[in-house]
PDB file of C-alpha atoms in Angstrom:
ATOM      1  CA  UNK A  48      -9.414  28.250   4.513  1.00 81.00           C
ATOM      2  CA  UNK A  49      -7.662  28.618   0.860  1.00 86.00           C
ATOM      3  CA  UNK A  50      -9.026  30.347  -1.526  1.00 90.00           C
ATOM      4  CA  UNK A  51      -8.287  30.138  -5.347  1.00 92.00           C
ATOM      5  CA  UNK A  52      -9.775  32.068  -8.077  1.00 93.00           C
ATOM      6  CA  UNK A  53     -10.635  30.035 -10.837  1.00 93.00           C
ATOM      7  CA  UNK A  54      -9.202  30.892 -14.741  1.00 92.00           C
ATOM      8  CA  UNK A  55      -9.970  31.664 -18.136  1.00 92.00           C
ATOM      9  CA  UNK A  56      -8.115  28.870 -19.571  1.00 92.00           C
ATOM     10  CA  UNK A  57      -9.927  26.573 -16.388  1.00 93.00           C
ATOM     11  CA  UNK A  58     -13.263  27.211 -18.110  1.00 94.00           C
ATOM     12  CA  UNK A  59     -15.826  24.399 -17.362  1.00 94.00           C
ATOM     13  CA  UNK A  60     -13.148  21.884 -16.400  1.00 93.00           C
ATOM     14  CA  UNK A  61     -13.783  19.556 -13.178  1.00 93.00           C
ATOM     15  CA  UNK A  62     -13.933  21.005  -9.871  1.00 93.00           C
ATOM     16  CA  UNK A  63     -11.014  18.606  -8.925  1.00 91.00           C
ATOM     17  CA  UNK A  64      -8.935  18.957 -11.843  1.00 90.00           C
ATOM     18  CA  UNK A  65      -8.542  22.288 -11.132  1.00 92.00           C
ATOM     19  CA  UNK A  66      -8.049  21.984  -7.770  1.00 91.00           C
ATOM     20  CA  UNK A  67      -5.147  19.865  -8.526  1.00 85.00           C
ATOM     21  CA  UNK A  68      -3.661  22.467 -10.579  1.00 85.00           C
ATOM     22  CA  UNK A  69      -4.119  24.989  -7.644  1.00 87.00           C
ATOM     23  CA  UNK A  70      -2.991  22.463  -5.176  1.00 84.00           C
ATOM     24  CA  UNK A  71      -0.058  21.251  -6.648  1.00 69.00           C
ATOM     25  CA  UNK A  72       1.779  19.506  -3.674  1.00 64.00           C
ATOM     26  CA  UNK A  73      -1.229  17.628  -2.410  1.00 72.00           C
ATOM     27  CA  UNK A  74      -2.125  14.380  -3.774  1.00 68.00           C
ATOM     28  CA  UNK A  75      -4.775  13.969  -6.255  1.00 75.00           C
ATOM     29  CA  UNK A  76      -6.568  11.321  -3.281  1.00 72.00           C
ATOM     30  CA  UNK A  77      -6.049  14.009  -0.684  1.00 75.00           C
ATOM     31  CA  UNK A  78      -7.725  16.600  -2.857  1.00 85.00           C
ATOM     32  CA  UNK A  79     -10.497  14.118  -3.788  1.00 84.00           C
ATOM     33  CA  UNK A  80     -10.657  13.156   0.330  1.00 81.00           C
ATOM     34  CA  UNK A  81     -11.301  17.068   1.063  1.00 87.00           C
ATOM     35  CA  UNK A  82     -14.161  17.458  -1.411  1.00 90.00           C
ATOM     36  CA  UNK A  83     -15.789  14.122  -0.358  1.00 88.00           C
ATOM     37  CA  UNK A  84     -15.997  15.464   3.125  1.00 86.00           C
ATOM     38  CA  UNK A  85     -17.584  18.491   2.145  1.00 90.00           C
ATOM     39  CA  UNK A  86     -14.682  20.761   2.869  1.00 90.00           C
ATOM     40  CA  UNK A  87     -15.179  22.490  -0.601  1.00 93.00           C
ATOM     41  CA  UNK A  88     -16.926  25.725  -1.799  1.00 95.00           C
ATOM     42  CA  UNK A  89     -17.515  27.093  -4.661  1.00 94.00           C
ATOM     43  CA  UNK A  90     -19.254  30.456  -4.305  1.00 95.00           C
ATOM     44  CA  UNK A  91     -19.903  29.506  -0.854  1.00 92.00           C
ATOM     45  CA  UNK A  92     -21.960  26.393  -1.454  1.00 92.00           C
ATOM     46  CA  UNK A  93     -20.452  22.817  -1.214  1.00 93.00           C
ATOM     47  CA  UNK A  94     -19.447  21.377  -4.270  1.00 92.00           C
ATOM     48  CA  UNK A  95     -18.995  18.221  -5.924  1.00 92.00           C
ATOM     49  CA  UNK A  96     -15.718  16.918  -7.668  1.00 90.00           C
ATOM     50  CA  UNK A  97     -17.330  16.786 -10.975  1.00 92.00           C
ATOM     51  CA  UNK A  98     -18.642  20.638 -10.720  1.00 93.00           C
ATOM     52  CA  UNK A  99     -17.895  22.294 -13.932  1.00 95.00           C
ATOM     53  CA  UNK A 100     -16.534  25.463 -12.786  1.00 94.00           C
ATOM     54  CA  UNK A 101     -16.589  28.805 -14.621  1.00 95.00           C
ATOM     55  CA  UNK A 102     -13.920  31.834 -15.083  1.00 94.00           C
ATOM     56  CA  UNK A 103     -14.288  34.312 -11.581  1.00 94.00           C
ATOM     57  CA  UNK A 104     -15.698  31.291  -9.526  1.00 94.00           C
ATOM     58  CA  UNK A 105     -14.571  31.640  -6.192  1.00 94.00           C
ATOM     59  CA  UNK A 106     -13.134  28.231  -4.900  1.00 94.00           C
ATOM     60  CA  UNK A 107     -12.684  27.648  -1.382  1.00 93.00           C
ATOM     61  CA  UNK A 108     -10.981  24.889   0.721  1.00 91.00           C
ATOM     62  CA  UNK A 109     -11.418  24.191   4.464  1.00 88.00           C
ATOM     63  CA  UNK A 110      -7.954  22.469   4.821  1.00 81.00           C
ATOM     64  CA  UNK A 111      -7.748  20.693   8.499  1.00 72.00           C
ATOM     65  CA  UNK A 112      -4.950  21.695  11.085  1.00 64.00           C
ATOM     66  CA  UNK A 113      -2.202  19.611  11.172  1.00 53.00           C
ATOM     67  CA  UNK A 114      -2.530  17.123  14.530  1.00 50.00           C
ATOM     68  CA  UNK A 115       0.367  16.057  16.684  1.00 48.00           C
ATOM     69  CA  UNK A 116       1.657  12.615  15.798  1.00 50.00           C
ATOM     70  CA  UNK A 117       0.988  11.054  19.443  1.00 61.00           C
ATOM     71  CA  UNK A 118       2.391   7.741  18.549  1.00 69.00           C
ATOM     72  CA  UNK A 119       4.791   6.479  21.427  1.00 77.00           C
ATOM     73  CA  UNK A 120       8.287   5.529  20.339  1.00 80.00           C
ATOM     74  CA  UNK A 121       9.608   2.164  21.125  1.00 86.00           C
ATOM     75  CA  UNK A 122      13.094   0.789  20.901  1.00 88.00           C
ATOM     76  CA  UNK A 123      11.908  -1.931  17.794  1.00 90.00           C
ATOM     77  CA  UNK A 124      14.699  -3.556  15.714  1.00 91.00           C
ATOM     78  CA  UNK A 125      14.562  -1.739  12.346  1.00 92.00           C
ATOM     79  CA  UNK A 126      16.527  -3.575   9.372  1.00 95.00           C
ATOM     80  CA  UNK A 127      16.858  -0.130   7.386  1.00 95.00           C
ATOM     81  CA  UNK A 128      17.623  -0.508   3.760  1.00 96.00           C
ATOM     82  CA  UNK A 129      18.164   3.301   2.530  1.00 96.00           C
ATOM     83  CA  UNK A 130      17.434   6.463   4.502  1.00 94.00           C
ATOM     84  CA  UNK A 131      17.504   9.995   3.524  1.00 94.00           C
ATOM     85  CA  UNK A 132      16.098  13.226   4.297  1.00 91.00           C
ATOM     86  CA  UNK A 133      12.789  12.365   2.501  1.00 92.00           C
ATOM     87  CA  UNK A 134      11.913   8.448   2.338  1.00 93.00           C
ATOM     88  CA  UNK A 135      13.095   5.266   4.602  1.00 92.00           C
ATOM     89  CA  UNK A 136      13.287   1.841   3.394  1.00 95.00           C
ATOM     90  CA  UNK A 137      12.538  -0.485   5.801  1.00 95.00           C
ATOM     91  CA  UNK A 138      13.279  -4.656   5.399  1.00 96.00           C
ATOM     92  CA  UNK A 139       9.918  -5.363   8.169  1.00 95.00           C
ATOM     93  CA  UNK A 140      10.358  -8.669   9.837  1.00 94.00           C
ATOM     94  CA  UNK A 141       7.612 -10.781   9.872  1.00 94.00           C
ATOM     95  CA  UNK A 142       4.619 -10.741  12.733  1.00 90.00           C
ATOM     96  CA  UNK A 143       5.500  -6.722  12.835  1.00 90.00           C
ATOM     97  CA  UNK A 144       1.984  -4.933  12.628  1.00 88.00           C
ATOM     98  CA  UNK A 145       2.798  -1.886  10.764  1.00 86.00           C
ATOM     99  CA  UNK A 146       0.640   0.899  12.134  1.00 76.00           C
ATOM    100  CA  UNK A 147      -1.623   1.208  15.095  1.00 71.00           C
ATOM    101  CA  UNK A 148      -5.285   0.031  15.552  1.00 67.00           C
ATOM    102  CA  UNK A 149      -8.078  -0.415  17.880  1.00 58.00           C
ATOM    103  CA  UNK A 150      -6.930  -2.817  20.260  1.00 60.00           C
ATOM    104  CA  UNK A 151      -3.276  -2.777  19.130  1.00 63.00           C
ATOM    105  CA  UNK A 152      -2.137   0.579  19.780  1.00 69.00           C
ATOM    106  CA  UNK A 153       1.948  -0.374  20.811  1.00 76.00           C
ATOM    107  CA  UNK A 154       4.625  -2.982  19.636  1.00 85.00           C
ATOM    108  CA  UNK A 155       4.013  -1.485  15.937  1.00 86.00           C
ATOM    109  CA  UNK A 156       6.611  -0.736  13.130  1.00 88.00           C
ATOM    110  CA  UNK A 157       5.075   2.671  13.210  1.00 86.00           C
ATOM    111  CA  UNK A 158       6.110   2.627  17.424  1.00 86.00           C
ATOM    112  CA  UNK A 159       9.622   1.568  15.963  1.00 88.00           C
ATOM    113  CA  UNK A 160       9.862   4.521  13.509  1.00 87.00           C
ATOM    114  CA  UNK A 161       8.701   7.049  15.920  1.00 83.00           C
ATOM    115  CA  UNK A 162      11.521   6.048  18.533  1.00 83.00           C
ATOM    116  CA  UNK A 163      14.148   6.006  15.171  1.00 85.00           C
ATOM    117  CA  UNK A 164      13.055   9.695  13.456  1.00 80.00           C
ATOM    118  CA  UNK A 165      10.403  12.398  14.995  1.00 67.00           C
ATOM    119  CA  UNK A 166       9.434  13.733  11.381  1.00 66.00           C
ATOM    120  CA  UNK A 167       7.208  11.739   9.446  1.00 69.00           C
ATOM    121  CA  UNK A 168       3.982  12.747   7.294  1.00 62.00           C
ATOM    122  CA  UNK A 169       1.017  13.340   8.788  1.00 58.00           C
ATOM    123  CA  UNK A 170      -1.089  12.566   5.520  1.00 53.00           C
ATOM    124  CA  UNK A 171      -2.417   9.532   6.631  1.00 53.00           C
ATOM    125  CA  UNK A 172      -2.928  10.955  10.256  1.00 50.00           C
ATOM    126  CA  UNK A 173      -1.890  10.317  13.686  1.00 47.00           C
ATOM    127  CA  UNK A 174      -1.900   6.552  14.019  1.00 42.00           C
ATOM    128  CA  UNK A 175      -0.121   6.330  10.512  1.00 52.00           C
ATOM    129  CA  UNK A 176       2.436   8.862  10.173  1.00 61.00           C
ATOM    130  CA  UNK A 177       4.581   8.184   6.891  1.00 72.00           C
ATOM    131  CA  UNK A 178       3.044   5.025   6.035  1.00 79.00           C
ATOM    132  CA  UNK A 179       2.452   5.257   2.427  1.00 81.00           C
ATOM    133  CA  UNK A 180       1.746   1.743   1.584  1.00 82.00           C
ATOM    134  CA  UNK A 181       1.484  -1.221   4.449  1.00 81.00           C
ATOM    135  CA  UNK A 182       2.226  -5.551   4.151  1.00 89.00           C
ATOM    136  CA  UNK A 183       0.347  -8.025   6.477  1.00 89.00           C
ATOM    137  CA  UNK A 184       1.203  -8.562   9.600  1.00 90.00           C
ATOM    138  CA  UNK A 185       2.738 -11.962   8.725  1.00 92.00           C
ATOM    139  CA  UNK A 186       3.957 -10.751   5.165  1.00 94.00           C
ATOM    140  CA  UNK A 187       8.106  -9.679   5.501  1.00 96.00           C
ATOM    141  CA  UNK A 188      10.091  -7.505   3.310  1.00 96.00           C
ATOM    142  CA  UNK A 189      10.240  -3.352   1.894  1.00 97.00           C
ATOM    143  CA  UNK A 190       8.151  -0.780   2.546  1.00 94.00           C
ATOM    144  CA  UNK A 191       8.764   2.432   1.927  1.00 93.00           C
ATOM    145  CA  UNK A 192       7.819   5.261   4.969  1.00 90.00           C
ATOM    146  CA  UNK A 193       7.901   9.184   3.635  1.00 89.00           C
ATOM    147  CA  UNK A 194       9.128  11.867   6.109  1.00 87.00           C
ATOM    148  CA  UNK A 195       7.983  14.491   4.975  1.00 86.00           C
ATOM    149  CA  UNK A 196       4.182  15.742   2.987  1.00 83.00           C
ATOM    150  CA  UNK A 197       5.536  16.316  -0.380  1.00 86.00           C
ATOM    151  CA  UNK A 198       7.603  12.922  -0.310  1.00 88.00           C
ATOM    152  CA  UNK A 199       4.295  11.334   1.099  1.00 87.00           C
ATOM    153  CA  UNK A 200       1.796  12.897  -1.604  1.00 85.00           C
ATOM    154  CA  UNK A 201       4.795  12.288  -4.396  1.00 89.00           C
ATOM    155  CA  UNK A 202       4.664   8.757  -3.647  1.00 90.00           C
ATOM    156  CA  UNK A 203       1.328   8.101  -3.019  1.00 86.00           C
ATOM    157  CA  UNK A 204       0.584   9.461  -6.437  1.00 86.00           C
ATOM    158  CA  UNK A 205       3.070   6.866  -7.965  1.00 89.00           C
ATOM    159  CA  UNK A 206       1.013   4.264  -5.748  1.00 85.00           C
ATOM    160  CA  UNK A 207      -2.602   5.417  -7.980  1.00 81.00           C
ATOM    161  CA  UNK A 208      -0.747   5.442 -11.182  1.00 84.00           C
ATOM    162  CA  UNK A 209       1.045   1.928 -10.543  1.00 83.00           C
ATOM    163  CA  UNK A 210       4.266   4.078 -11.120  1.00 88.00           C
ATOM    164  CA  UNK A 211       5.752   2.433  -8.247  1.00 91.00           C
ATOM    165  CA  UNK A 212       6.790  -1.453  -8.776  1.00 93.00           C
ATOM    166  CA  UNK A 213       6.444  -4.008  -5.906  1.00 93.00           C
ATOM    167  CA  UNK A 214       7.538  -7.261  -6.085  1.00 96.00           C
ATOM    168  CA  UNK A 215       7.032 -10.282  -4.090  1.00 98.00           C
ATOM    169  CA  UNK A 216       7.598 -13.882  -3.990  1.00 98.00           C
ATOM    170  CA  UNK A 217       5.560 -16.815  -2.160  1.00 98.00           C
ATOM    171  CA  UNK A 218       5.502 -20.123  -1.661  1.00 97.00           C
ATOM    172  CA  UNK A 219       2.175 -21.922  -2.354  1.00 96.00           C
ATOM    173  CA  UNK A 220       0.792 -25.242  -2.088  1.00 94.00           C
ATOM    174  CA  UNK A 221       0.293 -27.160  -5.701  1.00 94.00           C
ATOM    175  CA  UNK A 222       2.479 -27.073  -8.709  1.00 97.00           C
ATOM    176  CA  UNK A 223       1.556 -24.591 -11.318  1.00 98.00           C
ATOM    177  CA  UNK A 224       1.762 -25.818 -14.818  1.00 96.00           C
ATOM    178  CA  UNK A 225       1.950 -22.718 -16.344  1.00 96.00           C
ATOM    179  CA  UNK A 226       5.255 -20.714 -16.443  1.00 98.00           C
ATOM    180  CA  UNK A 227       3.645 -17.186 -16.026  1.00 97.00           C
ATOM    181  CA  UNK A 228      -0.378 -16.028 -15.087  1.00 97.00           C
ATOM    182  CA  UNK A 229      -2.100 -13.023 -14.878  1.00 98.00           C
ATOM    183  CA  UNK A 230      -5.231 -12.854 -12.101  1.00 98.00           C
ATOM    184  CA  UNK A 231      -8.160 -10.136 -12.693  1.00 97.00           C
ATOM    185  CA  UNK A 232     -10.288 -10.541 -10.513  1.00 97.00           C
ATOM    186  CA  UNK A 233     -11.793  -8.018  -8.183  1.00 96.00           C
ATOM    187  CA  UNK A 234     -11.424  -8.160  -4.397  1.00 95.00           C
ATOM    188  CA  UNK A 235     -13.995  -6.861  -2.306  1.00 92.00           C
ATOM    189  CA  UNK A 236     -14.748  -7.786   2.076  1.00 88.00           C
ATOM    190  CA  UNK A 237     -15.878 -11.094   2.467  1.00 90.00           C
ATOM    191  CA  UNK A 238     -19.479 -11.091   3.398  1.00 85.00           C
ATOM    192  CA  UNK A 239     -19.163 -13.823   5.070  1.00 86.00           C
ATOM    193  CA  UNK A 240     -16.249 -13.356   7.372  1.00 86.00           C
ATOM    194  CA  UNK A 241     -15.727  -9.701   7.882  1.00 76.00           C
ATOM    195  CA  UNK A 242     -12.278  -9.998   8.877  1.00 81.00           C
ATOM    196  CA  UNK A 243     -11.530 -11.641   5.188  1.00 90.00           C
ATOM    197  CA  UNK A 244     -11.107 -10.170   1.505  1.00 93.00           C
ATOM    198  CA  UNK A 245     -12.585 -12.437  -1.294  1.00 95.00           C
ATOM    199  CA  UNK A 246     -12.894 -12.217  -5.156  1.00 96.00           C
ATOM    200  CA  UNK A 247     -16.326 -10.643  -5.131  1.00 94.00           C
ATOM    201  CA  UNK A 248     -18.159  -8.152  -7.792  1.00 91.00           C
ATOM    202  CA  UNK A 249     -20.342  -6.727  -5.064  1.00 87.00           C
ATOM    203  CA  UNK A 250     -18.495  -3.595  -3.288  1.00 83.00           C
ATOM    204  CA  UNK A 251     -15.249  -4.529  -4.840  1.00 90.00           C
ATOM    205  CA  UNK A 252     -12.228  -2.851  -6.518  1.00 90.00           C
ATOM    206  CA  UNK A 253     -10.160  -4.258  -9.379  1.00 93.00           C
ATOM    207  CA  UNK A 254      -7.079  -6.088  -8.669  1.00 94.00           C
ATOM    208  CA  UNK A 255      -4.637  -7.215 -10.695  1.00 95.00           C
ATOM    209  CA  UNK A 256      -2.046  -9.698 -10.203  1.00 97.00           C
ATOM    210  CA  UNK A 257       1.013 -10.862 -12.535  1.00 97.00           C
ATOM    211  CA  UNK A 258       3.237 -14.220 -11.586  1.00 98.00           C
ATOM    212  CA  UNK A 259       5.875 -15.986 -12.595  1.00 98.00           C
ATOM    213  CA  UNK A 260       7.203 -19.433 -11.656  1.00 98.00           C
ATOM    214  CA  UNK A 261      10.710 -19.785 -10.057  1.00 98.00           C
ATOM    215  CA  UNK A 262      10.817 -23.212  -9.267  1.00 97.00           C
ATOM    216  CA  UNK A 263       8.555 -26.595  -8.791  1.00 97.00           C
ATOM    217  CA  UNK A 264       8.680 -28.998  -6.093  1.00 97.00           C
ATOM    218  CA  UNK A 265       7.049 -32.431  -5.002  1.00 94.00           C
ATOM    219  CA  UNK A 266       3.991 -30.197  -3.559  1.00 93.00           C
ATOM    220  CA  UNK A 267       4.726 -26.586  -4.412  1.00 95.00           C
ATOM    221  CA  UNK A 268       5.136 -23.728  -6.434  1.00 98.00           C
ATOM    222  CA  UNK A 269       8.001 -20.813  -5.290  1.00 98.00           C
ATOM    223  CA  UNK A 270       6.889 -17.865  -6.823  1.00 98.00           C
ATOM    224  CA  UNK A 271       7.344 -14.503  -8.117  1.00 98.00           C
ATOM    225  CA  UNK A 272       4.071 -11.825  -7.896  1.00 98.00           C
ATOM    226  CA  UNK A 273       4.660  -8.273  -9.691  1.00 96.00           C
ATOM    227  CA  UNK A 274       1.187  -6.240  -8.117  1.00 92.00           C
ATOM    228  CA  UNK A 275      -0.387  -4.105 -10.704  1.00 91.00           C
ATOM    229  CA  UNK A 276      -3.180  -2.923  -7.992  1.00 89.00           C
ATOM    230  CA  UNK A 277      -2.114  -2.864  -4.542  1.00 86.00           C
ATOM    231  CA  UNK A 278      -5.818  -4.162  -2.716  1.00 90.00           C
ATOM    232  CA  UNK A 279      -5.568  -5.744   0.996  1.00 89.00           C
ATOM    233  CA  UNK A 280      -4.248  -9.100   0.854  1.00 95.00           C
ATOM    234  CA  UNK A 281      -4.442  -9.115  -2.874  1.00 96.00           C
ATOM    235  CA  UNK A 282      -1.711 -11.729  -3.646  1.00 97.00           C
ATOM    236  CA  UNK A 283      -2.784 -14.328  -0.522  1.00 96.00           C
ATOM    237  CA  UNK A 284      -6.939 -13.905  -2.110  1.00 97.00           C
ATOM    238  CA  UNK A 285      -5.945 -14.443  -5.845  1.00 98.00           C
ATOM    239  CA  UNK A 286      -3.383 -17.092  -5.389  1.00 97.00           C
ATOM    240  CA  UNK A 287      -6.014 -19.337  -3.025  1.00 96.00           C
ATOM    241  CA  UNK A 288      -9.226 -18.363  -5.496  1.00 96.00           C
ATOM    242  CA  UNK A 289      -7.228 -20.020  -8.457  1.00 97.00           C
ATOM    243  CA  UNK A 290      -6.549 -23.090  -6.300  1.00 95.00           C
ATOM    244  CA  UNK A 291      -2.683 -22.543  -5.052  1.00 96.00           C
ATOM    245  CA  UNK A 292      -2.942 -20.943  -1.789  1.00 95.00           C
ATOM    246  CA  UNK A 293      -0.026 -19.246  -0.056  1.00 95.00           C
ATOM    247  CA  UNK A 294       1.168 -21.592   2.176  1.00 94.00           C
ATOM    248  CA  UNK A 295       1.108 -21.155   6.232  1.00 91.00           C
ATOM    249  CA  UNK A 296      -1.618 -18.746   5.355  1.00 92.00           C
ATOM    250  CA  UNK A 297      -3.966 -18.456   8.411  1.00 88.00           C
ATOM    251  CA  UNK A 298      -6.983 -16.750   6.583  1.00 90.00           C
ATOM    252  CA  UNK A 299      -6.906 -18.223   3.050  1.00 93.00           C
ATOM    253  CA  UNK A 300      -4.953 -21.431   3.200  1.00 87.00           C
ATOM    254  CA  UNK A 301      -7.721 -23.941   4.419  1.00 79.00           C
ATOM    255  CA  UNK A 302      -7.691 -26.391   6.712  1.00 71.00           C
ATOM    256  CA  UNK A 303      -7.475 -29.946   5.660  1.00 64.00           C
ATOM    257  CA  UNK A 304      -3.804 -30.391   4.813  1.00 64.00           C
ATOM    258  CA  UNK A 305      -0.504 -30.325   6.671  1.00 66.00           C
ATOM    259  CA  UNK A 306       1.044 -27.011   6.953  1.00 73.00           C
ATOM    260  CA  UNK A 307       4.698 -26.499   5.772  1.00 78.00           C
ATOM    261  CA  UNK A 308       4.815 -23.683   8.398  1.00 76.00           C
ATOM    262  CA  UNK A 309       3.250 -22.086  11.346  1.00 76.00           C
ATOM    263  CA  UNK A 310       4.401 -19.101  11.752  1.00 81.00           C
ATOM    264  CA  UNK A 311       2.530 -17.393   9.299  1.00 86.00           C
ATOM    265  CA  UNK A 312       1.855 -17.159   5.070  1.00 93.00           C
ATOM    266  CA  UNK A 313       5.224 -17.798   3.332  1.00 96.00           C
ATOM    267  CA  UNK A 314       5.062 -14.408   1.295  1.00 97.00           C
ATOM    268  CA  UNK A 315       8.007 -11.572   1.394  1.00 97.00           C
ATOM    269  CA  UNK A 316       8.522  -8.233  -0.268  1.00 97.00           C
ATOM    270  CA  UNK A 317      11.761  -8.648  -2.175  1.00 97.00           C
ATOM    271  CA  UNK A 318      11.648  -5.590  -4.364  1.00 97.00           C
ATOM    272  CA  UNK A 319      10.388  -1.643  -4.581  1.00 96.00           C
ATOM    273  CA  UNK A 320      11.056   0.400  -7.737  1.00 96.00           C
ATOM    274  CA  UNK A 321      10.222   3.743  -7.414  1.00 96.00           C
ATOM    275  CA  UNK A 322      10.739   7.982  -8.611  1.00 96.00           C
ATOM    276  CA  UNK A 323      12.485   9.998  -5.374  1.00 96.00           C
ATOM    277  CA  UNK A 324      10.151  12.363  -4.987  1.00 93.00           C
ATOM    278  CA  UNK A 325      13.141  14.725  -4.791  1.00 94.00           C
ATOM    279  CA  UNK A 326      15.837  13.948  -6.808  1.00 95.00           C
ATOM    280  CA  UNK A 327      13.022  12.273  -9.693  1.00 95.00           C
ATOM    281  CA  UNK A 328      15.431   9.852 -10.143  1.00 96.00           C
ATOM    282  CA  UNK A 329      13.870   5.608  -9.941  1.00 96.00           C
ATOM    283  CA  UNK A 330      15.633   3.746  -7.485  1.00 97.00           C
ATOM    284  CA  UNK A 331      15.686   0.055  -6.840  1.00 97.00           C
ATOM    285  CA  UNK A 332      15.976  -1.822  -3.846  1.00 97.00           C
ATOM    286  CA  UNK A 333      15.752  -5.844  -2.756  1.00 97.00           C
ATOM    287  CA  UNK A 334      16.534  -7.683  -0.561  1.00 96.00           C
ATOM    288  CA  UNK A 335      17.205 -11.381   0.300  1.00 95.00           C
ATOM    289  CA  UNK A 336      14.486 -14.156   1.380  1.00 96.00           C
ATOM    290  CA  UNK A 337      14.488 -14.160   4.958  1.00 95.00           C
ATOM    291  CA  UNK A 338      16.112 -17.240   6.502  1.00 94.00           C
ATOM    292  CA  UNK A 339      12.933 -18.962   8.107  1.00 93.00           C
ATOM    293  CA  UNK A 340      11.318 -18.166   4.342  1.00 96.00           C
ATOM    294  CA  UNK A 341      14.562 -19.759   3.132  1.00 96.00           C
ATOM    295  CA  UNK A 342      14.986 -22.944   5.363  1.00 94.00           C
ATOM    296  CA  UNK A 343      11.685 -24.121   4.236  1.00 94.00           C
ATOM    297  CA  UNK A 344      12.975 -24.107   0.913  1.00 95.00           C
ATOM    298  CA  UNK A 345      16.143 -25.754   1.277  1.00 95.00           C
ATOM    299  CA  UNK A 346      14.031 -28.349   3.040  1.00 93.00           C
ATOM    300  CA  UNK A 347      12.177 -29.303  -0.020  1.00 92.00           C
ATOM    301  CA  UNK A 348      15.170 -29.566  -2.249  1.00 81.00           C
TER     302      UNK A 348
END
C-alpha cells in the first residue's frame, strides 16, 4: 500500500491526475486500471477517478504483488529487427499467435520470447509479459515487446496518445478509385458473431483509419494503412465495411468469390515509429513484404 499526501498546488484537481503526478512511472491506463478496481482510498474510503481531492487528503493505493511470469519457453524462430536493454523488435511471421489464451496456452510468440530473454514486463500480466501492442494471428510484420516496466508504461503511453506510428499495407479485393481515404467509423463486437468486430455505435470505440493507394490491378487494390486508433482488427473491419475487403481474410472477406490466397488475410506490418523510452530519441524501423505476401503480387503483374 502507497501512500501520497495530496498538495496545495493539487487543490480540487482529479483524483487521477494527481495520481499520475505521484505515480510518475506508471502509465496513465495502469493508474486508471487500479482505481477502477477499487484499489484506491482517499481518507480510507474508495474513490472514484474523477474525485476532486483537497490539500492534506490522504491518498492511498493497494498496488498488487508482482506475479511470476510462468510462461514456458520454446525454441520459436524469432526474425529480430533491433534489440536492446529496454525494447525488442520483432518481424512475427504469419499464423504466430502472439500471446497465450484459453485453449492455446504453447506454440506462442510470447513462448518464443520467453525461451530468447527471461526479463520482460509484467504490466500486462503473466500470459502477456512485454506485449505492448499485438497483430492477428494471420497478420505478419513489427511489433514492438518492452523488457522492462518503465519501457512498457513509456510505450504504452505513446500507444493512448497515437505518439507511436504503425504502418501497414494490404492487399484487397476491388480497385479503389480514390488515391487516398480516411475511415471513421467505430468498431465495437459483433453481436452477431461473438468471435467478430464490426462497425457498430452500440458498445463501440472510435477507430480511425488513413490509406493510401500503391498500386491497381485487374481485381485489386495494394495498399498502404497508417492506424490512427489501434482497435482489434481495425484495418481488416474498415476496409470490408467500405466494400474492399482484405483479401484471404477468413472473418471479413466473404464467401462468394475465389480467394487469391489461403493461408490467411494478405495484411503485414511494414513500419513502427516510435520515442525510446530511454534514450527519448524516435526510431524507425521496416521491413520488407514477406515473400508469400510478395509472390501473390508478382503474380498479378
Amino acid at each position: 500500500m502507497e501512500k501520497f499526501i495530496v498538495k496545495e498546488t493539487q487543490n480540487n484537481m482529479r483524483l487521477d491526475k494527481v495520481l499520475v503526478a505521484f505515480m510518475s512511472d506508471k502509465s496513465r491506463n495502469y493508474i486508471s486500471k487500479l482505481i477502477d478496481d477499487g484499489k484506491c482510498f482517499v481518507n480510507d474510503k474508495v474513490a472514484k477517478a474523477s474525485l476532486k481531492v483537497k490539500p492534506e487528503d490522504v491518498i492511498s493505493i493497494d498496488i498488487p504483488e508482482d506475479k511470476p511470469l510462468d510462461v514456458k519457453g520454446e525454441d520459436i524462430p524469432l526474425n529480430i529487427i533491433y534489440e536492446d536493454e529496454d525494447i525488442l523488435i520483432i518481424d512475427k511471421q504469419q499464423g504466430l499467435v502472439v500471446h497465450p489464451s484459453n485453449g492455446h496456452w504453447e506454440h506462442t510468440l510470447v513462448n518464443a520470447i520467453m525461451h530468447h530473454c527471461k526479463d520482460l514486463s509484467a504490466i500486462n500480466g503473466v500470459i502477456r509479459p512485454g506485449i505492448v501492442h499485438r497483430i492477428d494471428k494471420d497478420t505478419s510484420g513489427l511489433i514492438c515487446v518492452a523488457k522492462n516496466d518503465v519501457a512498457h508504461n513509456f510505450l504504452a503511453e505513446q500507444l493512448k496518445d497515437h505518439t507511436m506510428s504503425r504502418t501497414y499495407v494490404a492487399l484487397v479485393r476491388g480497385v479503389i478509385k480514390e488515391n487516398h481515404g480516411t475511415i471513421n467509423m467505430p468498431i465495437g463486437r459483433d453481436s452477431r458473431n461473438r468471435q467478430k468486430m464490426a462497425v457498430t455505435r452500440n458498445n463501440s470505440k472510435e477507430a480511425i483509419t488513413n490509406f493510401d493507394v500503391i498500386k491497381r490491378f485487374a481485381n485489386n487494390t495494394l495498399i498502404e494503412c497508417h492506424l490512427v486508433t489501434g482497435r482489434t482488427h481495425q484495418i481488416r473491419v474498415h476496409m470490408s465495411y467500405i466494400g474492399y475487403p482484405v483479401e484471404g481474410d477468413p472473418l471479413y472477406g466473404g464467401r462468394n468469390y475465389k480467394k487469391l490466397y489461403d493461408g490467411g488475410q494478405l495484411l503485414t506490418a511494414v513500419k513502427l515509429k516510435l520515442i525510446h523510452p530511454r534514450s527519448k530519441k524516435e526510431m524507425e524501423f521496416e521491413t520488407k513484404l514477406p515473400s508469400y505476401f510478395q509472390n501473390i503480387i508478382d503474380n498479378l503483374e
